[in-house]
PDB file of C-alpha atoms in Angstrom:
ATOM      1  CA  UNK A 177      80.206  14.884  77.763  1.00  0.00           C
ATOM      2  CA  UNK A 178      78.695  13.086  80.913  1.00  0.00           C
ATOM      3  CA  UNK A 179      78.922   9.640  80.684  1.00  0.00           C
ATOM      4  CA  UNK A 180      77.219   6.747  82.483  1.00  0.00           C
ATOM      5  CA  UNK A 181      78.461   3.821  82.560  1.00  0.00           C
ATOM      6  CA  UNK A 182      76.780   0.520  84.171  1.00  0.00           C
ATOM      7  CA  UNK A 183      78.908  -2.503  85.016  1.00  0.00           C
ATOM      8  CA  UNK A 184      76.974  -5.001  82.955  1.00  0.00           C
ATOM      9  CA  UNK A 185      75.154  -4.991  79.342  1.00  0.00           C
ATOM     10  CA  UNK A 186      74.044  -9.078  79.695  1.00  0.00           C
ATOM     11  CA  UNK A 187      73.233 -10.804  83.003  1.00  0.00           C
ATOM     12  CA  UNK A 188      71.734 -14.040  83.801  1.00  0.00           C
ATOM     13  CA  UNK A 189      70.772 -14.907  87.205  1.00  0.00           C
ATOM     14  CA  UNK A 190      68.866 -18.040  88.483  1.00  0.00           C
ATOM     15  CA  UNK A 191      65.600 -17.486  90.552  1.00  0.00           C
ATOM     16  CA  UNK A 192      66.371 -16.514  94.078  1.00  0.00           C
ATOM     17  CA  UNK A 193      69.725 -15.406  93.333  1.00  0.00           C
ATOM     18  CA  UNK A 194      70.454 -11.768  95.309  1.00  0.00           C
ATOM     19  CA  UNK A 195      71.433  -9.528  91.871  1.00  0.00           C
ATOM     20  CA  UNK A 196      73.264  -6.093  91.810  1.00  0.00           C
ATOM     21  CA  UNK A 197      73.006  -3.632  89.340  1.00  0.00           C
ATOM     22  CA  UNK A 198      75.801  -0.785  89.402  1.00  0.00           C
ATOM     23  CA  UNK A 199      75.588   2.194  87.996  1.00  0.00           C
ATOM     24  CA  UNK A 200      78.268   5.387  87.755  1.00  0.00           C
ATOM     25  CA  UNK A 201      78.462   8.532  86.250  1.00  0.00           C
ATOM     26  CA  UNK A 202      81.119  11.017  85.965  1.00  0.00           C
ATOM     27  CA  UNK A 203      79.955  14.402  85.977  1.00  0.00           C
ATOM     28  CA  UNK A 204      79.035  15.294  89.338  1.00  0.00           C
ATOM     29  CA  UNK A 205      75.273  15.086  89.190  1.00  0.00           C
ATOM     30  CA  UNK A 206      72.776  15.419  91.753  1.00  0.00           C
ATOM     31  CA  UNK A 207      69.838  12.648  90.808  1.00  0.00           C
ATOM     32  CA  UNK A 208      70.084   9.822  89.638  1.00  0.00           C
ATOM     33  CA  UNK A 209      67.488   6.797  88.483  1.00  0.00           C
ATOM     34  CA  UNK A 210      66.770   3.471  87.770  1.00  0.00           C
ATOM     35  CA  UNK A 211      64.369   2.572  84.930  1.00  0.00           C
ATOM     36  CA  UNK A 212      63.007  -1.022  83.396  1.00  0.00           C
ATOM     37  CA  UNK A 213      62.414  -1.064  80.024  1.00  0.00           C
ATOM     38  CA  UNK A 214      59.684  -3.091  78.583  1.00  0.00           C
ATOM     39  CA  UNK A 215      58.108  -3.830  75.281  1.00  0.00           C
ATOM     40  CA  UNK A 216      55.130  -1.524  75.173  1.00  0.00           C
ATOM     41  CA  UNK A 217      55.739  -0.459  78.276  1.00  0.00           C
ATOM     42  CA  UNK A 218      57.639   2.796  78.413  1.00  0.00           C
ATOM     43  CA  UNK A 219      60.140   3.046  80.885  1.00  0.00           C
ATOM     44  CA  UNK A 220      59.000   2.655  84.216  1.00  0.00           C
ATOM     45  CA  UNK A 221      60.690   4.305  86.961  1.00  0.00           C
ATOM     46  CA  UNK A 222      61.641   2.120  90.020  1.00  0.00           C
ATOM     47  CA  UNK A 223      63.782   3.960  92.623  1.00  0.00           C
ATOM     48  CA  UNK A 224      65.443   7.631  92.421  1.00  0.00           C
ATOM     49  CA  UNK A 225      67.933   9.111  94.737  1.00  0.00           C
ATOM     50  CA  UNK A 226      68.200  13.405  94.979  1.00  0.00           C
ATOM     51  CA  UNK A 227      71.474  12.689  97.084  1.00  0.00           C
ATOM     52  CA  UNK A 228      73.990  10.717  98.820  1.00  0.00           C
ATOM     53  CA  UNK A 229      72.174   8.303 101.606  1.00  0.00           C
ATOM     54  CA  UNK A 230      68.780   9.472  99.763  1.00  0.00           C
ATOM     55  CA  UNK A 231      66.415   7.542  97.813  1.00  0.00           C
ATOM     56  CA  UNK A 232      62.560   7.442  96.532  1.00  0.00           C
ATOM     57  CA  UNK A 233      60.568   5.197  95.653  1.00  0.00           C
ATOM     58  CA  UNK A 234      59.346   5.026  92.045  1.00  0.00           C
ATOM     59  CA  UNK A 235      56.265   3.461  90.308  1.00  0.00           C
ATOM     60  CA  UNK A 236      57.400   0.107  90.608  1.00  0.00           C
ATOM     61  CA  UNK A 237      59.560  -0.207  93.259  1.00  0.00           C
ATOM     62  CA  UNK A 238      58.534  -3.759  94.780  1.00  0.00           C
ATOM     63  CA  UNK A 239      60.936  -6.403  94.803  1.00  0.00           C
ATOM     64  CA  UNK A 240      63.894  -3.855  94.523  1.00  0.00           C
ATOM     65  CA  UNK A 241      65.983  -1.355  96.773  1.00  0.00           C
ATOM     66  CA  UNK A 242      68.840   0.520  96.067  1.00  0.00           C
ATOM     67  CA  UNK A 243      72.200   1.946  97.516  1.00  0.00           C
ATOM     68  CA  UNK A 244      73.975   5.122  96.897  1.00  0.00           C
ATOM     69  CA  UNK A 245      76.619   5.591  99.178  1.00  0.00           C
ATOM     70  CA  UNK A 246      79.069   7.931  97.162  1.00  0.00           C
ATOM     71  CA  UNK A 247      77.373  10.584  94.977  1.00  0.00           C
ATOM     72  CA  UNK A 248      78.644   8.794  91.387  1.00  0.00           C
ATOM     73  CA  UNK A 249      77.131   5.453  92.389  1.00  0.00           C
ATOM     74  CA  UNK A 250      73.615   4.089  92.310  1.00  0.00           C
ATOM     75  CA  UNK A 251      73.282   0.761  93.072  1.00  0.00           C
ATOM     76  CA  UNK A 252      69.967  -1.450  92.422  1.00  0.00           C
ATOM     77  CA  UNK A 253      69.269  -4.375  94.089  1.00  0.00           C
ATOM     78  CA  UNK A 254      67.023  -7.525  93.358  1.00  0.00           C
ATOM     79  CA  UNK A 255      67.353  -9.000  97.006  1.00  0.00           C
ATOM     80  CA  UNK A 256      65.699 -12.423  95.569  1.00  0.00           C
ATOM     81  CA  UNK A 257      64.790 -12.278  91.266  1.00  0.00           C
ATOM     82  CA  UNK A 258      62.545 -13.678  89.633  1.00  0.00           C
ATOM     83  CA  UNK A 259      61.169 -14.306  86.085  1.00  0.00           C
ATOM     84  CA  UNK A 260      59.062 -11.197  86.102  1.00  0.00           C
ATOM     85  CA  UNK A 261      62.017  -9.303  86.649  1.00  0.00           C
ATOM     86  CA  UNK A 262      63.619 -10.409  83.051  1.00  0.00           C
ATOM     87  CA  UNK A 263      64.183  -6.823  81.317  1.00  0.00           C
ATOM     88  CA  UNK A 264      66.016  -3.890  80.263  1.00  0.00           C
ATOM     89  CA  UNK A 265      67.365  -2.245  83.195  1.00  0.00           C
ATOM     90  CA  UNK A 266      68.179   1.939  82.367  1.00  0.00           C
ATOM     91  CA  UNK A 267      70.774   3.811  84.421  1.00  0.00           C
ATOM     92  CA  UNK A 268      70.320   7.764  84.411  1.00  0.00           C
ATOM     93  CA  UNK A 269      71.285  11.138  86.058  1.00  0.00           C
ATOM     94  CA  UNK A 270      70.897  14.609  86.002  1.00  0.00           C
ATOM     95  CA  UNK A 271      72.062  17.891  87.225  1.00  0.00           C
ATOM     96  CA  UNK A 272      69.533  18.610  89.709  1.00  0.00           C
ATOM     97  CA  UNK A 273      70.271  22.582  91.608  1.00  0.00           C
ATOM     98  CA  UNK A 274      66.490  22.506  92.286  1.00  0.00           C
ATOM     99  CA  UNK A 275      65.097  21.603  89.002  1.00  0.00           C
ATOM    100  CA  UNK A 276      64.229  18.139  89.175  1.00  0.00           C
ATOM    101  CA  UNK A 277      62.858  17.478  85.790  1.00  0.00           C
ATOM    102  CA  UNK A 278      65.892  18.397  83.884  1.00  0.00           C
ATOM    103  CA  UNK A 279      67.772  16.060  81.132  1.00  0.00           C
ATOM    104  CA  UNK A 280      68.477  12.822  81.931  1.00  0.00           C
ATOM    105  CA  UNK A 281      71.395  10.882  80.351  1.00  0.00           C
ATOM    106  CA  UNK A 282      71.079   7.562  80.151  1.00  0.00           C
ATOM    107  CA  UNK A 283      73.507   4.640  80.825  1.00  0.00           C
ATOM    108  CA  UNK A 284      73.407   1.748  77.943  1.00  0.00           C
ATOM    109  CA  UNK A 285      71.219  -0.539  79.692  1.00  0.00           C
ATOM    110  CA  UNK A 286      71.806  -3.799  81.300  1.00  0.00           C
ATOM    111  CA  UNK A 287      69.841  -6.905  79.906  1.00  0.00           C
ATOM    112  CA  UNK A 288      68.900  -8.982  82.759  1.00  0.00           C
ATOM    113  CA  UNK A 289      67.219 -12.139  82.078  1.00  0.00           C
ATOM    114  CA  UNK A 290      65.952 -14.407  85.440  1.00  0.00           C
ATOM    115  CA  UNK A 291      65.650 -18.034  84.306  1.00  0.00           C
TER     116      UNK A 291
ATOM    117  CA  UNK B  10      49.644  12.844  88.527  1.00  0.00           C
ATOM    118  CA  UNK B  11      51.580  13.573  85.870  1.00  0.00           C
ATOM    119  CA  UNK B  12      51.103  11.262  82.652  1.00  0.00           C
ATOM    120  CA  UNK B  13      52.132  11.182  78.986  1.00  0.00           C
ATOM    121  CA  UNK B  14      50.275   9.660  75.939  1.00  0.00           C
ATOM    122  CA  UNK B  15      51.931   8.479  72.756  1.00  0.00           C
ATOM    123  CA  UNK B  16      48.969   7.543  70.797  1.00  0.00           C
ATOM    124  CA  UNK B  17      50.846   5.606  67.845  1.00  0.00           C
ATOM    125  CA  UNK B  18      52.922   3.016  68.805  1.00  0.00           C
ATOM    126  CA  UNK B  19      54.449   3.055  65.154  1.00  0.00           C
ATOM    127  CA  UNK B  20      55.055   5.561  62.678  1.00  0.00           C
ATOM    128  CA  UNK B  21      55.831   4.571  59.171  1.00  0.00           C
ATOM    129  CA  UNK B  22      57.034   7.749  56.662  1.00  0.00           C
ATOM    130  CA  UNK B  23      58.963   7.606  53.624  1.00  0.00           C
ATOM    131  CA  UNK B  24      62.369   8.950  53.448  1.00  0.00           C
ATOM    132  CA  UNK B  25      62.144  12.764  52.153  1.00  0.00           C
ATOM    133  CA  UNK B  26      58.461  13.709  53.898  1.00  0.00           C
ATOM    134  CA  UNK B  27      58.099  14.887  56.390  1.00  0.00           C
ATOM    135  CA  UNK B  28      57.506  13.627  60.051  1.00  0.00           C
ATOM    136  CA  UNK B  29      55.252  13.918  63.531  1.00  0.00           C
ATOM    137  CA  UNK B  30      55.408  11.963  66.724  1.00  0.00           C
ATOM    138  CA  UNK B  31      52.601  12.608  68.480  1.00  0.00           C
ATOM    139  CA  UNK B  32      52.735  13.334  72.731  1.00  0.00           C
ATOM    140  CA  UNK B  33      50.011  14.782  74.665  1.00  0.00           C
ATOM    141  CA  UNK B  34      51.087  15.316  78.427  1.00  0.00           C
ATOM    142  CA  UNK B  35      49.038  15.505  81.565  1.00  0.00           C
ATOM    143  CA  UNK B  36      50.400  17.835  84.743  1.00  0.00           C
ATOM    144  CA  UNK B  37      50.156  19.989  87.464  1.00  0.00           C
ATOM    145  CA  UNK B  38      51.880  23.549  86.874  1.00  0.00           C
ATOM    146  CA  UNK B  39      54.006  24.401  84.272  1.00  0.00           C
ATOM    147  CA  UNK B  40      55.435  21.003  82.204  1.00  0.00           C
ATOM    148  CA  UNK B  41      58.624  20.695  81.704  1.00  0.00           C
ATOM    149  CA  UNK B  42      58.528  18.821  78.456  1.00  0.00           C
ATOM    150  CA  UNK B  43      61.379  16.456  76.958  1.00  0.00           C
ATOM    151  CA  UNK B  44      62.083  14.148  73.960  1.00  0.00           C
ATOM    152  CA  UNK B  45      64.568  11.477  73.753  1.00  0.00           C
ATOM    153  CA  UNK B  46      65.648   9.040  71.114  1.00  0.00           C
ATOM    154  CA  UNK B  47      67.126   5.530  71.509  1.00  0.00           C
ATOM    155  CA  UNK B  48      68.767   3.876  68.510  1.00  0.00           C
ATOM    156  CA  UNK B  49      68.717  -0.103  68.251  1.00  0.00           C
ATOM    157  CA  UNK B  50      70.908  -1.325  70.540  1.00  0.00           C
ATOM    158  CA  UNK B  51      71.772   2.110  72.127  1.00  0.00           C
ATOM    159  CA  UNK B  52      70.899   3.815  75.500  1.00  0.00           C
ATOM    160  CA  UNK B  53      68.469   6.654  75.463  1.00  0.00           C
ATOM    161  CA  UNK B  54      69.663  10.122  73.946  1.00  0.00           C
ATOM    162  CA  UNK B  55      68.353  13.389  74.908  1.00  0.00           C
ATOM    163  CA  UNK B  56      66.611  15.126  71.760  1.00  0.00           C
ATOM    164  CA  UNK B  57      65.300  18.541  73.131  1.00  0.00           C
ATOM    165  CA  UNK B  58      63.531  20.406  75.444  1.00  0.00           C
ATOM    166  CA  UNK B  59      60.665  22.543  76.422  1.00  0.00           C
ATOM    167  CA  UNK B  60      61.011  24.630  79.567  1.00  0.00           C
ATOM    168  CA  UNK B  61      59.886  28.277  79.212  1.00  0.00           C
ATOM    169  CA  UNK B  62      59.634  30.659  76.109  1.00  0.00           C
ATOM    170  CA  UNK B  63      59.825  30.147  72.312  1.00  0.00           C
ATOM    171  CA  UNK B  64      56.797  27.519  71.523  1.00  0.00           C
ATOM    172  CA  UNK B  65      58.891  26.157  68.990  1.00  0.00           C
ATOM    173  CA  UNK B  66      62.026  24.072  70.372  1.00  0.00           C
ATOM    174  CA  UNK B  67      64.699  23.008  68.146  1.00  0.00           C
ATOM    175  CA  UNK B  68      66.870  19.768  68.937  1.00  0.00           C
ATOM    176  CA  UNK B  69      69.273  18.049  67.891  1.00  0.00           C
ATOM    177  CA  UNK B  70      69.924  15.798  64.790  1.00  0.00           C
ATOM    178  CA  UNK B  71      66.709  18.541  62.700  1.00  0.00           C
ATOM    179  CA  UNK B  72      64.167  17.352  65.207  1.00  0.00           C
ATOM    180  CA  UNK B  73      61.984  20.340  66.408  1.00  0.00           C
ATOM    181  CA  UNK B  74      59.148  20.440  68.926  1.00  0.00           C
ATOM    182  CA  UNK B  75      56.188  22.849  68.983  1.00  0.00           C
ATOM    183  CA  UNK B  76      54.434  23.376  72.716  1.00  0.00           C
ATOM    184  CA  UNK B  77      50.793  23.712  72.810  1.00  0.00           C
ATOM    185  CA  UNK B  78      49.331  25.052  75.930  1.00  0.00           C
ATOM    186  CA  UNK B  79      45.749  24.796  75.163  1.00  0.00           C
ATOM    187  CA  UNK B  80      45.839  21.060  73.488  1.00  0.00           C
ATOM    188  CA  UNK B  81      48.540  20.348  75.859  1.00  0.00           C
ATOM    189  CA  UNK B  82      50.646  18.360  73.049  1.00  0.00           C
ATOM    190  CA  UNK B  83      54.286  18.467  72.251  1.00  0.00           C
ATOM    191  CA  UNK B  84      54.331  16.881  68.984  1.00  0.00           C
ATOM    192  CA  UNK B  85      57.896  16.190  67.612  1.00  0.00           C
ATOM    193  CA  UNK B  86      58.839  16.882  63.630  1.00  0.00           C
ATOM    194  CA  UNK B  87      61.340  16.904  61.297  1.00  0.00           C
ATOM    195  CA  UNK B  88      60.909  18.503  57.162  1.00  0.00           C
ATOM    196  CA  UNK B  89      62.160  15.986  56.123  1.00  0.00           C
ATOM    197  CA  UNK B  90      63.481  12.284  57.446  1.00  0.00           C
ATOM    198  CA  UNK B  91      66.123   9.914  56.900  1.00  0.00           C
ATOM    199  CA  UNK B  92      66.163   5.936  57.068  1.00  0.00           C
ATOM    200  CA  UNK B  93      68.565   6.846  60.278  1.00  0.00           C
ATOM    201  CA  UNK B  94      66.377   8.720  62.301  1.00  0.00           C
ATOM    202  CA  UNK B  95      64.450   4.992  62.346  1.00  0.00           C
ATOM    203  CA  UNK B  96      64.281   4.396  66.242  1.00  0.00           C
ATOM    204  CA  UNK B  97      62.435   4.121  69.194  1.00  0.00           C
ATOM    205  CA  UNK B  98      61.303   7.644  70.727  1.00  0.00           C
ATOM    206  CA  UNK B  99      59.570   8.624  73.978  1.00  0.00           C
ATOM    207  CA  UNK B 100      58.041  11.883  74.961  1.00  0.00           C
ATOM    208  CA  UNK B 101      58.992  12.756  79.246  1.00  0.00           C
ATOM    209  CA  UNK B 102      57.148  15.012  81.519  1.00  0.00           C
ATOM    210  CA  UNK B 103      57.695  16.764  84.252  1.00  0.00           C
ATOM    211  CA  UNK B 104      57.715  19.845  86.601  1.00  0.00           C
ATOM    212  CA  UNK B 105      59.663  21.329  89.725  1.00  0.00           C
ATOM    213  CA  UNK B 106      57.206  19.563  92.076  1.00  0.00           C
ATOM    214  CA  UNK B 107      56.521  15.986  90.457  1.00  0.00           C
ATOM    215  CA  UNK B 108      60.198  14.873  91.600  1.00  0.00           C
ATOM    216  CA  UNK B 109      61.220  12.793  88.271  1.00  0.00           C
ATOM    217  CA  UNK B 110      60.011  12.688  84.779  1.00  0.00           C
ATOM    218  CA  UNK B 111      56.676  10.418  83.414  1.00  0.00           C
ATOM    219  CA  UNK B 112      57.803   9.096  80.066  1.00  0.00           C
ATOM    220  CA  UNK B 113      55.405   7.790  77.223  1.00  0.00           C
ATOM    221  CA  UNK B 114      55.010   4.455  76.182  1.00  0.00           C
ATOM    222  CA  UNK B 115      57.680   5.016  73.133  1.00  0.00           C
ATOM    223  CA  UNK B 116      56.903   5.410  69.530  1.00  0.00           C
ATOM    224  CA  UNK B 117      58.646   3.365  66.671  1.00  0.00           C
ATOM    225  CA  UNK B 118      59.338   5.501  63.687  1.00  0.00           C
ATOM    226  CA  UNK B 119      60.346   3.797  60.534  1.00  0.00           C
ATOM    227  CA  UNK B 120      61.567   6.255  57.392  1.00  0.00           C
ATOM    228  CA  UNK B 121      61.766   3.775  54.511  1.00  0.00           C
ATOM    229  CA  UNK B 122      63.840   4.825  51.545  1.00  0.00           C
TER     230      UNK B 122
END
């Protein structure tokens, strides 16, 4: 089974604080994502990478970069948080070979909360 | 742009009927067409998929899928549901082009016994 793991499921973080999200998975994928998860909101997508050194940006991806210097690890980054960056944060990866809209698995989610 | 619509943000059925999720899906090309599941508390599970072929996509856990070209939906069902398949679901698009997955807003499904 391919697991993701990310290194936190509860954060909190003052405003201004420099915040690092870390995400790993085990199976060798190709692409992987980071998501925030809001209450009527869906999941929006914020950065993707397709491969090592390689990244996109999403629909949101002001106030954030990432890092993915080894294939198994995505990194996101909140170089200064704020309030309005309280959420769900969602981890995910997938095979890739070409096909980018293939099945994502998911990472449990990190609950960041800015105060 | 791709986009998804989940028109019902909650879904109330009684436990034994049976149950739809709605999704219509907006994209260029073929879609690539996914459901996923997330339990309270729980990360996001993949449900099932529509790529290519059979209209009719069967998942995991009883859940099936039918793909409609022409009214561009991919409504989930089940014959007949269970208090535990009470969670949060979201309809993805996407196609070899787009570069990542659109996902729906979520629906809440609630099967009360």
């Amino acid at each position: 089974d391919v697991k993701v793991t990310q290194s936190s499921r509860y954060l909190v973080k003052r405003t201004g604080e420099k915040v690092f999200l870390e995400c790993v998975q085990d199976m060798d994928h190709e692409n992987m994502f980071w998501y925030r998860q809001d209450p009527g909101l869906g999941l929006r997508l914020i950065y993707f990478s397709y491969d090592v050194k390689m990244k996109e940006k999403g629909d949101i991806p002001e106030g954030y970069s990432v890092s993915r210097e080894k294939k198994e690890r995505f990194s996101l980054i909140l170089e200064s948080a704020s309030t309005n960056q309280t959420s769900m944060y969602l981890c995910a990866s997938s095979l890739g070979q070409g096909i980018i809209a293939d099945t994502q698995y998911f990472g449990p989610g990190t609950r960041l909360t800015v105060l | 742009a791709q986009s998804v619509a989940q028109p019902e943000d909650q879904v109330n059925v009684a436990e034994g009927n049976p149950l739809t999720v709605k999704c219509t899906y907006s994209v260029s090309g073929n879609p690539y067409l996914f459901w996923y599941v997330q339990y309270p508390n729980r990360g996001l599970q993949f449900l099932l998929k529509y790529i290519t072929g059979d209209n009719l996509v069967k998942g995991s856990y009883g859940f099936e899928a039918e793909f409609n070209k022409s009214q561009t939906s991919f409504h989930l069902k089940k014959p007949s549901a269970l208090v535990s398949d009470s969670a949060l679901y979201f309809c993805a698009v996407g196609n070899t082009n787009a570069g990542k997955s659109t996902f729906g807003d979520g629906t809440t499904l609630t099967v009360k016994p």
